[in-house]
Amino acid sequence: MSTSYHAAWSAPSNIAFIKYWGKYAGQIPANASLSMSLDACTTRTEVTAERMPFKDFPDINFTFEGEEKPDFLPKIEHFIRAILPEMPWLIECRLRISSSNTFPHSSGIASSASAFAALALCLTDIESQWNNSADKGRFFRTASHRARLGSGSAARSVFGGYTVWGKDKCVVGSNNGYAVPLDDPMDDDFARLSDHILLIDRGQKSVSSTAGHALMNNHPYAEARFQRASDNLHSMITAMRSGDQQRFFDLLEEEALGLHALMMSSQPNYILMRPNTLAAIERIRHARIVDHIPVGFTLDAGANVHVISLTEAKQTVDEFVKSELKSLCANDMYICDQMGTGPKSIT
Ligand code: DP6
């Protein structure tokens, strides 16, 4: 009779305020990044591991939203290969993985962060059942370390709130191997931020993030960028602690535009923003500078715009998004989200 183990976790997507862009061998980030984990945008994953001795690689069956997805398998197998040295028991397994997202598929929202975080949490959970050990203190750190090997930004999705991944002298305990929650007491204004995600373009990105990271290897501005990221991290944490909204939004937008400037100056160069990305940026800046609404933007590696605002202004920002930004979105689609408390075990 074979023994089987089961775990189910939901993990949040996250939006980076200080961007991870550029990495070294072994998924080591070129600079530390800071993100906010989201509340509504999550991946929910369930794993059953059945013990099947005498094998040399685990059998994997993967379904996404109820359907078999053979095209997702190479990424999962690559991930399993990367974590195998520290989870050798996986070799003896038949793994059944089923996953679903709370946000629309191919909406342009990066799902690899929440997906690999949820999968790493499930496998780390099964490992503790397998070994009959529960090292609760290190559980999330271990899962973050493994999630990172699937996708760098996934390391941060193993925690709620604000999270830092990558070693930087301004964050005590920060590490290149895993993310850590940013425990600094923030000014009340920054206790929780909102994020309205404008789905500007639902098409496939022309250049993947992984390819974009690789273009940083010989990028003419790489060294200056990595230094700037570290300076910005320090300044942003200081602004969030002291409640300096203007400084925070300045840094947030500089990071977003800086990320896209790196893409536009890579060799080869490329542009992921669309005309409506720029239109949204202009309206958001007008709302902050002229109408004094505490709102700013950030971008991930795509055309979508994350409208970041202070929670106290949520109602005003809801109205602003509906009246001025919604029409810039593909099929008028946007998602209302906010800072979330992190992954949850589903029983
Ligand atoms: C622009 O984590 O998707 O969203 O490690 O190659 O999987 P890989 O890249 P990924 O890169 C994320 C890039 C970003 C910035 C960020 O989230 O920090």
mmCIF file of C-alpha atoms and ligand atoms in Angstrom:
data_model
loop_
_atom_site.group_PDB
_atom_site.id
_atom_site.type_symbol
_atom_site.label_atom_id
_atom_site.label_comp_id
_atom_site.label_asym_id
_atom_site.label_seq_id
_atom_site.Cartn_x
_atom_site.Cartn_y
_atom_site.Cartn_z
ATOM 1 C CA MET A 1 0.000 0.000 0.000
ATOM 2 C CA SER A 2 1.427 3.413 -0.888
ATOM 3 C CA THR A 3 1.483 6.262 1.612
ATOM 4 C CA SER A 4 0.155 9.590 0.495
ATOM 5 C CA TYR A 5 0.501 13.131 1.820
ATOM 6 C CA HIS A 6 -1.589 16.171 1.069
ATOM 7 C CA ALA A 7 -1.258 19.964 1.446
ATOM 8 C CA ALA A 8 -3.180 22.969 0.141
ATOM 9 C CA TRP A 9 -2.126 26.634 0.320
ATOM 10 C CA SER A 10 -3.174 29.930 -1.136
ATOM 11 C CA ALA A 11 -0.425 32.491 -1.763
ATOM 12 C CA PRO A 12 -0.700 36.133 -2.795
ATOM 13 C CA SER A 13 0.582 37.926 -5.835
ATOM 14 C CA ASN A 14 2.830 40.867 -4.965
ATOM 15 C CA ILE A 15 3.692 44.208 -6.487
ATOM 16 C CA ALA A 16 7.281 45.452 -6.203
ATOM 17 C CA PHE A 17 7.871 49.065 -5.135
ATOM 18 C CA ILE A 18 11.672 48.677 -5.428
ATOM 19 C CA LYS A 19 12.254 46.437 -8.424
ATOM 20 C CA TYR A 20 14.256 43.251 -8.772
ATOM 21 C CA TRP A 21 15.770 43.522 -12.239
ATOM 22 C CA GLY A 22 18.990 41.652 -12.904
ATOM 23 C CA LYS A 23 20.250 38.489 -11.243
ATOM 24 C CA TYR A 24 23.276 36.212 -10.899
ATOM 25 C CA ALA A 25 23.597 32.424 -11.182
ATOM 26 C CA GLY A 26 21.552 30.506 -8.617
ATOM 27 C CA GLN A 27 18.710 33.057 -8.536
ATOM 28 C CA ILE A 28 20.751 35.618 -6.603
ATOM 29 C CA PRO A 29 19.282 39.095 -7.084
ATOM 30 C CA ALA A 30 21.549 41.909 -8.219
ATOM 31 C CA ASN A 31 19.836 44.226 -5.725
ATOM 32 C CA ALA A 32 17.374 43.998 -2.859
ATOM 33 C CA SER A 33 13.704 44.545 -3.744
ATOM 34 C CA LEU A 34 10.710 45.624 -1.659
ATOM 35 C CA SER A 35 7.130 44.580 -2.391
ATOM 36 C CA MET A 36 3.616 44.630 -1.015
ATOM 37 C CA SER A 37 1.733 41.338 -0.959
ATOM 38 C CA LEU A 38 -1.798 41.608 -2.288
ATOM 39 C CA ASP A 39 -5.020 40.427 -0.758
ATOM 40 C CA ALA A 40 -7.444 39.462 -3.537
ATOM 41 C CA CYS A 41 -5.024 38.263 -6.236
ATOM 42 C CA THR A 42 -3.942 34.820 -5.127
ATOM 43 C CA THR A 43 -3.067 31.363 -6.408
ATOM 44 C CA ARG A 44 -4.568 28.372 -4.659
ATOM 45 C CA THR A 45 -2.648 25.104 -5.009
ATOM 46 C CA GLU A 46 -3.257 21.598 -3.778
ATOM 47 C CA VAL A 47 -0.600 18.863 -3.878
ATOM 48 C CA THR A 48 -0.925 15.145 -3.234
ATOM 49 C CA ALA A 49 2.350 13.247 -2.986
ATOM 50 C CA GLU A 50 2.148 9.488 -3.210
ATOM 51 C CA ARG A 51 5.215 7.487 -2.221
ATOM 52 C CA MET A 52 6.404 5.316 -5.131
ATOM 53 C CA PRO A 53 9.926 4.016 -4.402
ATOM 54 C CA PHE A 54 12.622 3.180 -7.004
ATOM 55 C CA LYS A 55 12.271 6.090 -9.383
ATOM 56 C CA ASP A 56 14.699 8.673 -10.701
ATOM 57 C CA PHE A 57 12.388 11.652 -11.147
ATOM 58 C CA PRO A 58 8.951 12.327 -9.705
ATOM 59 C CA ASP A 59 5.890 11.673 -11.880
ATOM 60 C CA ILE A 60 4.045 14.961 -12.151
ATOM 61 C CA ASN A 61 0.459 15.528 -13.086
ATOM 62 C CA PHE A 62 -0.561 19.202 -13.256
ATOM 63 C CA THR A 63 -3.992 20.705 -13.733
ATOM 64 C CA PHE A 64 -4.817 24.406 -13.863
ATOM 65 C CA GLU A 65 -8.402 25.436 -13.238
ATOM 66 C CA GLY A 66 -9.511 21.845 -13.750
ATOM 67 C CA GLU A 67 -7.707 21.233 -17.047
ATOM 68 C CA GLU A 68 -4.478 19.402 -17.770
ATOM 69 C CA LYS A 69 -1.834 21.892 -18.901
ATOM 70 C CA PRO A 70 1.129 20.049 -20.462
ATOM 71 C CA ASP A 71 2.633 23.374 -21.579
ATOM 72 C CA PHE A 72 3.114 24.407 -17.902
ATOM 73 C CA LEU A 73 4.995 21.176 -17.100
ATOM 74 C CA PRO A 74 8.517 22.206 -18.261
ATOM 75 C CA LYS A 75 8.524 25.144 -15.779
ATOM 76 C CA ILE A 76 7.348 22.901 -12.946
ATOM 77 C CA GLU A 77 9.894 20.213 -13.819
ATOM 78 C CA HIS A 78 12.638 22.835 -13.940
ATOM 79 C CA PHE A 79 11.566 23.986 -10.473
ATOM 80 C CA ILE A 80 11.470 20.423 -9.093
ATOM 81 C CA ARG A 81 14.968 19.802 -10.480
ATOM 82 C CA ALA A 82 16.199 22.969 -8.743
ATOM 83 C CA ILE A 83 14.799 21.978 -5.321
ATOM 84 C CA LEU A 84 15.607 18.262 -5.583
ATOM 85 C CA PRO A 85 19.059 18.524 -3.913
ATOM 86 C CA GLU A 86 17.397 19.790 -0.739
ATOM 87 C CA MET A 87 14.216 17.708 -1.055
ATOM 88 C CA PRO A 88 15.621 14.339 -2.275
ATOM 89 C CA TRP A 89 12.522 12.497 -1.000
ATOM 90 C CA LEU A 90 10.641 14.022 -3.954
ATOM 91 C CA ILE A 91 12.303 11.475 -6.244
ATOM 92 C CA GLU A 92 10.136 8.770 -4.735
ATOM 93 C CA CYS A 93 6.902 10.604 -5.420
ATOM 94 C CA ARG A 94 4.011 10.743 -7.738
ATOM 95 C CA LEU A 95 2.884 14.368 -7.484
ATOM 96 C CA ARG A 96 -0.611 15.510 -8.321
ATOM 97 C CA ILE A 97 -0.722 19.315 -8.430
ATOM 98 C CA SER A 98 -3.878 21.305 -9.048
ATOM 99 C CA SER A 99 -3.898 25.061 -9.112
ATOM 100 C CA SER A 100 -6.206 28.005 -9.767
ATOM 101 C CA ASN A 101 -5.957 31.803 -9.675
ATOM 102 C CA THR A 102 -8.456 34.269 -8.253
ATOM 103 C CA PHE A 103 -7.505 36.745 -10.992
ATOM 104 C CA PRO A 104 -8.325 36.252 -14.649
ATOM 105 C CA HIS A 105 -5.914 34.071 -16.559
ATOM 106 C CA SER A 106 -3.820 35.921 -19.193
ATOM 107 C CA SER A 107 -4.829 39.232 -17.682
ATOM 108 C CA GLY A 108 -1.193 40.282 -17.864
ATOM 109 C CA ILE A 109 -0.859 39.926 -14.077
ATOM 110 C CA ALA A 110 2.290 37.963 -13.305
ATOM 111 C CA SER A 111 1.134 34.698 -11.786
ATOM 112 C CA SER A 112 4.535 33.064 -11.353
ATOM 113 C CA ALA A 113 5.113 34.754 -7.963
ATOM 114 C CA SER A 114 1.907 33.474 -6.355
ATOM 115 C CA ALA A 115 2.103 30.139 -8.220
ATOM 116 C CA PHE A 116 5.621 29.190 -7.105
ATOM 117 C CA ALA A 117 4.999 30.524 -3.590
ATOM 118 C CA ALA A 118 1.882 28.332 -3.220
ATOM 119 C CA LEU A 119 3.681 25.286 -4.662
ATOM 120 C CA ALA A 120 6.755 25.767 -2.443
ATOM 121 C CA LEU A 121 4.500 26.109 0.623
ATOM 122 C CA CYS A 122 2.665 22.867 -0.252
ATOM 123 C CA LEU A 123 5.907 20.917 -0.796
ATOM 124 C CA THR A 124 7.499 22.284 2.384
ATOM 125 C CA ASP A 125 4.332 21.357 4.283
ATOM 126 C CA ILE A 126 4.409 17.803 2.844
ATOM 127 C CA GLU A 127 8.088 17.546 3.762
ATOM 128 C CA SER A 128 7.270 18.204 7.430
ATOM 129 C CA GLN A 129 4.576 15.491 7.295
ATOM 130 C CA TRP A 130 6.993 13.112 5.550
ATOM 131 C CA ASN A 131 9.722 13.673 8.152
ATOM 132 C CA ASN A 132 7.197 13.956 10.948
ATOM 133 C CA SER A 133 8.873 17.196 12.031
ATOM 134 C CA ALA A 134 7.427 20.631 12.456
ATOM 135 C CA ASP A 135 10.066 23.351 12.540
ATOM 136 C CA LYS A 136 7.449 26.112 12.532
ATOM 137 C CA GLY A 137 10.021 28.857 13.118
ATOM 138 C CA ARG A 138 11.784 28.199 9.831
ATOM 139 C CA PHE A 139 8.827 26.994 7.774
ATOM 140 C CA PHE A 140 8.139 30.211 5.857
ATOM 141 C CA ARG A 141 11.807 31.069 5.402
ATOM 142 C CA THR A 142 12.462 27.597 3.962
ATOM 143 C CA ALA A 143 9.439 27.910 1.654
ATOM 144 C CA SER A 144 10.617 31.363 0.518
ATOM 145 C CA HIS A 145 14.092 29.992 -0.216
ATOM 146 C CA ARG A 146 12.533 27.302 -2.429
ATOM 147 C CA ALA A 147 9.924 29.561 -4.069
ATOM 148 C CA ARG A 148 12.808 31.793 -5.174
ATOM 149 C CA LEU A 149 14.184 28.930 -7.263
ATOM 150 C CA GLY A 150 10.920 28.855 -9.250
ATOM 151 C CA SER A 151 10.726 32.604 -9.761
ATOM 152 C CA GLY A 152 12.676 35.298 -7.919
ATOM 153 C CA SER A 153 9.665 37.439 -7.046
ATOM 154 C CA ALA A 154 7.927 34.341 -5.592
ATOM 155 C CA ALA A 155 10.326 34.493 -2.616
ATOM 156 C CA ARG A 156 8.407 37.611 -1.466
ATOM 157 C CA SER A 157 4.928 36.061 -1.909
ATOM 158 C CA VAL A 158 5.509 33.691 1.001
ATOM 159 C CA PHE A 159 4.820 36.556 3.412
ATOM 160 C CA GLY A 160 2.111 39.190 3.819
ATOM 161 C CA GLY A 161 2.519 42.941 4.187
ATOM 162 C CA TYR A 162 5.781 44.490 3.027
ATOM 163 C CA THR A 163 8.598 42.111 2.188
ATOM 164 C CA VAL A 164 12.254 42.504 1.237
ATOM 165 C CA TRP A 165 14.239 39.975 -0.779
ATOM 166 C CA GLY A 166 17.980 40.493 -1.261
ATOM 167 C CA LYS A 167 20.776 41.514 1.063
ATOM 168 C CA ASP A 168 21.012 45.197 1.833
ATOM 169 C CA LYS A 169 22.660 46.842 4.803
ATOM 170 C CA CYS A 170 19.585 48.976 5.518
ATOM 171 C CA VAL A 171 17.365 45.944 6.315
ATOM 172 C CA VAL A 172 18.535 43.845 9.248
ATOM 173 C CA GLY A 173 18.366 40.113 8.477
ATOM 174 C CA SER A 174 17.845 40.630 4.729
ATOM 175 C CA ASN A 175 19.225 37.811 2.616
ATOM 176 C CA ASN A 176 19.778 36.846 -1.012
ATOM 177 C CA GLY A 177 18.490 33.312 -0.407
ATOM 178 C CA TYR A 178 15.023 34.165 0.913
ATOM 179 C CA ALA A 179 12.712 37.085 1.604
ATOM 180 C CA VAL A 180 12.008 38.567 5.025
ATOM 181 C CA PRO A 181 8.967 40.514 6.220
ATOM 182 C CA LEU A 182 9.729 44.190 6.711
ATOM 183 C CA ASP A 183 8.859 44.560 10.356
ATOM 184 C CA ASP A 184 9.744 48.253 10.758
ATOM 185 C CA PRO A 185 6.865 50.189 12.245
ATOM 186 C CA MET A 186 5.420 52.279 9.406
ATOM 187 C CA ASP A 187 3.653 55.602 9.670
ATOM 188 C CA ASP A 188 -0.146 55.053 9.958
ATOM 189 C CA ASP A 189 -0.606 56.290 6.367
ATOM 190 C CA PHE A 190 1.465 53.335 5.163
ATOM 191 C CA ALA A 191 -0.025 50.681 7.432
ATOM 192 C CA ARG A 192 -1.988 49.424 4.432
ATOM 193 C CA LEU A 193 -2.045 50.702 0.851
ATOM 194 C CA SER A 194 -4.570 50.054 -1.918
ATOM 195 C CA ASP A 195 -3.748 48.831 -5.416
ATOM 196 C CA HIS A 196 -6.138 49.257 -8.345
ATOM 197 C CA ILE A 197 -4.663 47.175 -11.162
ATOM 198 C CA LEU A 198 -5.490 48.561 -14.604
ATOM 199 C CA LEU A 199 -5.498 45.747 -17.155
ATOM 200 C CA ILE A 200 -4.287 47.813 -20.078
ATOM 201 C CA ASP A 201 -3.224 44.991 -22.358
ATOM 202 C CA ARG A 202 -4.167 41.347 -21.967
ATOM 203 C CA GLY A 203 -1.813 40.043 -24.648
ATOM 204 C CA GLN A 204 1.278 37.921 -24.137
ATOM 205 C CA LYS A 205 4.397 39.969 -23.254
ATOM 206 C CA SER A 206 6.860 40.239 -26.129
ATOM 207 C CA VAL A 207 9.870 39.692 -23.797
ATOM 208 C CA SER A 208 9.590 37.565 -20.635
ATOM 209 C CA SER A 209 10.930 38.786 -17.286
ATOM 210 C CA THR A 210 13.522 36.031 -17.304
ATOM 211 C CA ALA A 211 14.838 37.247 -20.678
ATOM 212 C CA GLY A 212 14.734 40.841 -19.387
ATOM 213 C CA HIS A 213 16.850 39.917 -16.343
ATOM 214 C CA ALA A 214 19.416 38.316 -18.667
ATOM 215 C CA LEU A 215 19.704 41.548 -20.665
ATOM 216 C CA MET A 216 20.975 43.245 -17.489
ATOM 217 C CA ASN A 217 24.167 41.150 -17.674
ATOM 218 C CA ASN A 218 25.801 43.414 -20.222
ATOM 219 C CA HIS A 219 23.642 46.464 -19.686
ATOM 220 C CA PRO A 220 25.568 49.749 -19.907
ATOM 221 C CA TYR A 221 23.676 51.192 -16.903
ATOM 222 C CA ALA A 222 23.684 48.045 -14.729
ATOM 223 C CA GLU A 223 26.124 49.168 -12.071
ATOM 224 C CA ALA A 224 24.484 52.564 -11.600
ATOM 225 C CA ARG A 225 21.059 50.879 -11.449
ATOM 226 C CA PHE A 226 22.025 48.420 -8.706
ATOM 227 C CA GLN A 227 23.462 51.235 -6.598
ATOM 228 C CA ARG A 228 20.373 53.393 -7.214
ATOM 229 C CA ALA A 229 18.072 50.521 -6.180
ATOM 230 C CA SER A 230 19.883 50.250 -2.862
ATOM 231 C CA ASP A 231 19.694 54.031 -2.294
ATOM 232 C CA ASN A 232 15.997 54.029 -3.226
ATOM 233 C CA LEU A 233 15.268 51.131 -0.870
ATOM 234 C CA HIS A 234 16.763 53.029 2.013
ATOM 235 C CA SER A 235 14.969 56.277 1.099
ATOM 236 C CA MET A 236 11.629 54.550 0.583
ATOM 237 C CA ILE A 237 11.687 52.780 3.948
ATOM 238 C CA THR A 238 12.593 56.102 5.579
ATOM 239 C CA ALA A 239 9.694 57.841 3.787
ATOM 240 C CA MET A 240 7.242 55.102 4.824
ATOM 241 C CA ARG A 241 8.382 55.247 8.435
ATOM 242 C CA SER A 242 8.071 59.011 8.641
ATOM 243 C CA GLY A 243 4.899 59.330 6.543
ATOM 244 C CA ASP A 244 6.557 61.379 3.781
ATOM 245 C CA GLN A 245 3.962 60.779 1.054
ATOM 246 C CA GLN A 246 5.540 62.978 -1.583
ATOM 247 C CA ARG A 247 8.907 61.285 -1.277
ATOM 248 C CA PHE A 248 7.262 57.853 -1.328
ATOM 249 C CA PHE A 249 5.335 58.520 -4.557
ATOM 250 C CA ASP A 250 8.417 60.095 -6.184
ATOM 251 C CA LEU A 251 10.475 56.995 -5.461
ATOM 252 C CA LEU A 252 7.668 54.621 -6.444
ATOM 253 C CA GLU A 253 7.332 56.237 -9.853
ATOM 254 C CA GLU A 254 11.068 56.597 -10.391
ATOM 255 C CA GLU A 255 11.454 52.846 -9.827
ATOM 256 C CA ALA A 256 8.665 52.042 -12.311
ATOM 257 C CA LEU A 257 9.947 54.369 -15.010
ATOM 258 C CA GLY A 258 13.537 53.315 -14.273
ATOM 259 C CA LEU A 259 12.602 49.657 -14.846
ATOM 260 C CA HIS A 260 11.112 50.464 -18.237
ATOM 261 C CA ALA A 261 14.033 52.770 -19.068
ATOM 262 C CA LEU A 262 16.332 49.769 -18.548
ATOM 263 C CA MET A 263 14.244 47.774 -21.030
ATOM 264 C CA MET A 264 14.302 50.634 -23.496
ATOM 265 C CA SER A 265 18.105 50.853 -23.250
ATOM 266 C CA SER A 266 18.899 47.099 -23.324
ATOM 267 C CA GLN A 267 20.551 45.520 -26.318
ATOM 268 C CA PRO A 268 18.236 44.699 -28.018
ATOM 269 C CA ASN A 269 15.898 47.327 -26.620
ATOM 270 C CA TYR A 270 12.166 46.846 -26.268
ATOM 271 C CA ILE A 271 9.033 48.635 -25.088
ATOM 272 C CA LEU A 272 6.334 46.977 -23.000
ATOM 273 C CA MET A 273 4.281 50.098 -22.235
ATOM 274 C CA ARG A 274 1.293 50.789 -24.480
ATOM 275 C CA PRO A 275 -0.200 54.199 -25.369
ATOM 276 C CA ASN A 276 -2.836 53.732 -22.639
ATOM 277 C CA THR A 277 -0.102 53.025 -20.070
ATOM 278 C CA LEU A 278 1.192 56.568 -20.668
ATOM 279 C CA ALA A 279 -2.299 58.049 -20.723
ATOM 280 C CA ALA A 280 -3.005 56.483 -17.320
ATOM 281 C CA ILE A 281 0.320 57.743 -15.919
ATOM 282 C CA GLU A 282 -0.486 61.298 -16.984
ATOM 283 C CA ARG A 283 -3.939 61.210 -15.394
ATOM 284 C CA ILE A 284 -2.583 59.725 -12.148
ATOM 285 C CA ARG A 285 0.101 62.425 -11.893
ATOM 286 C CA HIS A 286 -2.475 65.120 -12.571
ATOM 287 C CA ALA A 287 -4.709 63.706 -9.840
ATOM 288 C CA ARG A 288 -1.864 63.848 -7.326
ATOM 289 C CA ILE A 289 -0.241 67.135 -8.279
ATOM 290 C CA VAL A 290 -3.284 69.207 -9.240
ATOM 291 C CA ASP A 291 -6.146 67.558 -7.330
ATOM 292 C CA HIS A 292 -4.032 66.524 -4.301
ATOM 293 C CA ILE A 293 -5.296 62.937 -4.254
ATOM 294 C CA PRO A 294 -2.695 60.717 -2.493
ATOM 295 C CA VAL A 295 -2.179 58.405 -5.444
ATOM 296 C CA GLY A 296 0.776 57.245 -7.570
ATOM 297 C CA PHE A 297 1.629 54.455 -9.962
ATOM 298 C CA THR A 298 3.974 51.587 -10.423
ATOM 299 C CA LEU A 299 4.464 49.171 -13.325
ATOM 300 C CA ASP A 300 5.587 45.589 -13.515
ATOM 301 C CA ALA A 301 7.274 44.127 -16.577
ATOM 302 C CA GLY A 302 4.264 44.746 -18.792
ATOM 303 C CA ALA A 303 1.734 47.350 -19.883
ATOM 304 C CA ASN A 304 -0.525 47.186 -16.818
ATOM 305 C CA VAL A 305 -0.573 50.042 -14.328
ATOM 306 C CA HIS A 306 -0.806 49.555 -10.563
ATOM 307 C CA VAL A 307 -2.522 52.572 -9.021
ATOM 308 C CA ILE A 308 -1.184 52.781 -5.475
ATOM 309 C CA SER A 309 -3.008 54.932 -2.943
ATOM 310 C CA LEU A 310 -3.362 55.568 0.746
ATOM 311 C CA THR A 311 -6.289 53.644 2.195
ATOM 312 C CA GLU A 312 -7.785 56.796 3.764
ATOM 313 C CA ALA A 313 -8.398 58.027 0.168
ATOM 314 C CA LYS A 314 -9.814 54.733 -1.081
ATOM 315 C CA GLN A 315 -13.288 56.050 -1.866
ATOM 316 C CA THR A 316 -11.963 59.082 -3.764
ATOM 317 C CA VAL A 317 -9.542 56.852 -5.665
ATOM 318 C CA ASP A 318 -12.328 54.338 -6.465
ATOM 319 C CA GLU A 319 -14.277 57.188 -8.061
ATOM 320 C CA PHE A 320 -11.203 58.550 -9.863
ATOM 321 C CA VAL A 321 -10.402 55.108 -11.297
ATOM 322 C CA LYS A 322 -13.980 54.609 -12.444
ATOM 323 C CA SER A 323 -14.348 58.010 -14.048
ATOM 324 C CA GLU A 324 -10.855 58.547 -15.540
ATOM 325 C CA LEU A 325 -8.915 55.303 -15.812
ATOM 326 C CA LYS A 326 -11.386 52.493 -16.429
ATOM 327 C CA SER A 327 -11.919 53.471 -20.067
ATOM 328 C CA LEU A 328 -8.155 53.025 -20.698
ATOM 329 C CA CYS A 329 -8.336 49.344 -19.719
ATOM 330 C CA ALA A 330 -8.916 46.472 -22.154
ATOM 331 C CA ASN A 331 -12.660 45.722 -21.927
ATOM 332 C CA ASP A 332 -12.840 48.301 -19.093
ATOM 333 C CA MET A 333 -11.280 45.696 -16.787
ATOM 334 C CA TYR A 334 -9.444 46.536 -13.586
ATOM 335 C CA ILE A 335 -8.973 44.815 -10.245
ATOM 336 C CA CYS A 336 -9.434 46.443 -6.844
ATOM 337 C CA ASP A 337 -6.898 45.108 -4.387
ATOM 338 C CA GLN A 338 -4.955 46.109 -1.295
ATOM 339 C CA MET A 339 -2.207 44.945 1.007
ATOM 340 C CA GLY A 340 -2.875 41.425 2.263
ATOM 341 C CA THR A 341 -1.846 39.375 5.268
ATOM 342 C CA GLY A 342 -0.062 36.589 3.383
ATOM 343 C CA PRO A 343 -0.482 32.915 2.503
ATOM 344 C CA LYS A 344 -3.053 30.683 4.112
ATOM 345 C CA SER A 345 -3.143 26.970 4.653
ATOM 346 C CA ILE A 346 -6.397 25.586 3.298
ATOM 347 C CA THR A 347 -7.831 22.725 5.276
HETATM 348 C C1 DP6 B 1 9.587 43.501 -12.970
HETATM 349 O O1 DP6 B 1 10.472 37.131 -10.592
HETATM 350 O O2 DP6 B 1 9.252 37.209 -12.782
HETATM 351 O O3 DP6 B 1 8.199 42.079 -11.663
HETATM 352 O O4 DP6 B 1 13.147 35.274 -11.354
HETATM 353 O O5 DP6 B 1 13.201 35.181 -13.845
HETATM 354 O O6 DP6 B 1 11.169 34.387 -12.595
HETATM 355 P P1 DP6 B 1 12.345 35.354 -12.628
HETATM 356 O O7 DP6 B 1 11.728 36.816 -12.760
HETATM 357 P P2 DP6 B 1 10.500 37.487 -12.033
HETATM 358 O O8 DP6 B 1 10.875 39.028 -12.202
HETATM 359 C C2 DP6 B 1 10.069 40.018 -11.648
HETATM 360 C C3 DP6 B 1 10.426 41.323 -12.231
HETATM 361 C C4 DP6 B 1 9.532 42.485 -11.834
HETATM 362 C C5 DP6 B 1 10.053 43.200 -10.610
HETATM 363 C C6 DP6 B 1 9.800 42.568 -9.266
HETATM 364 O O9 DP6 B 1 8.778 41.867 -9.089
HETATM 365 O O10 DP6 B 1 10.606 42.838 -8.367
#
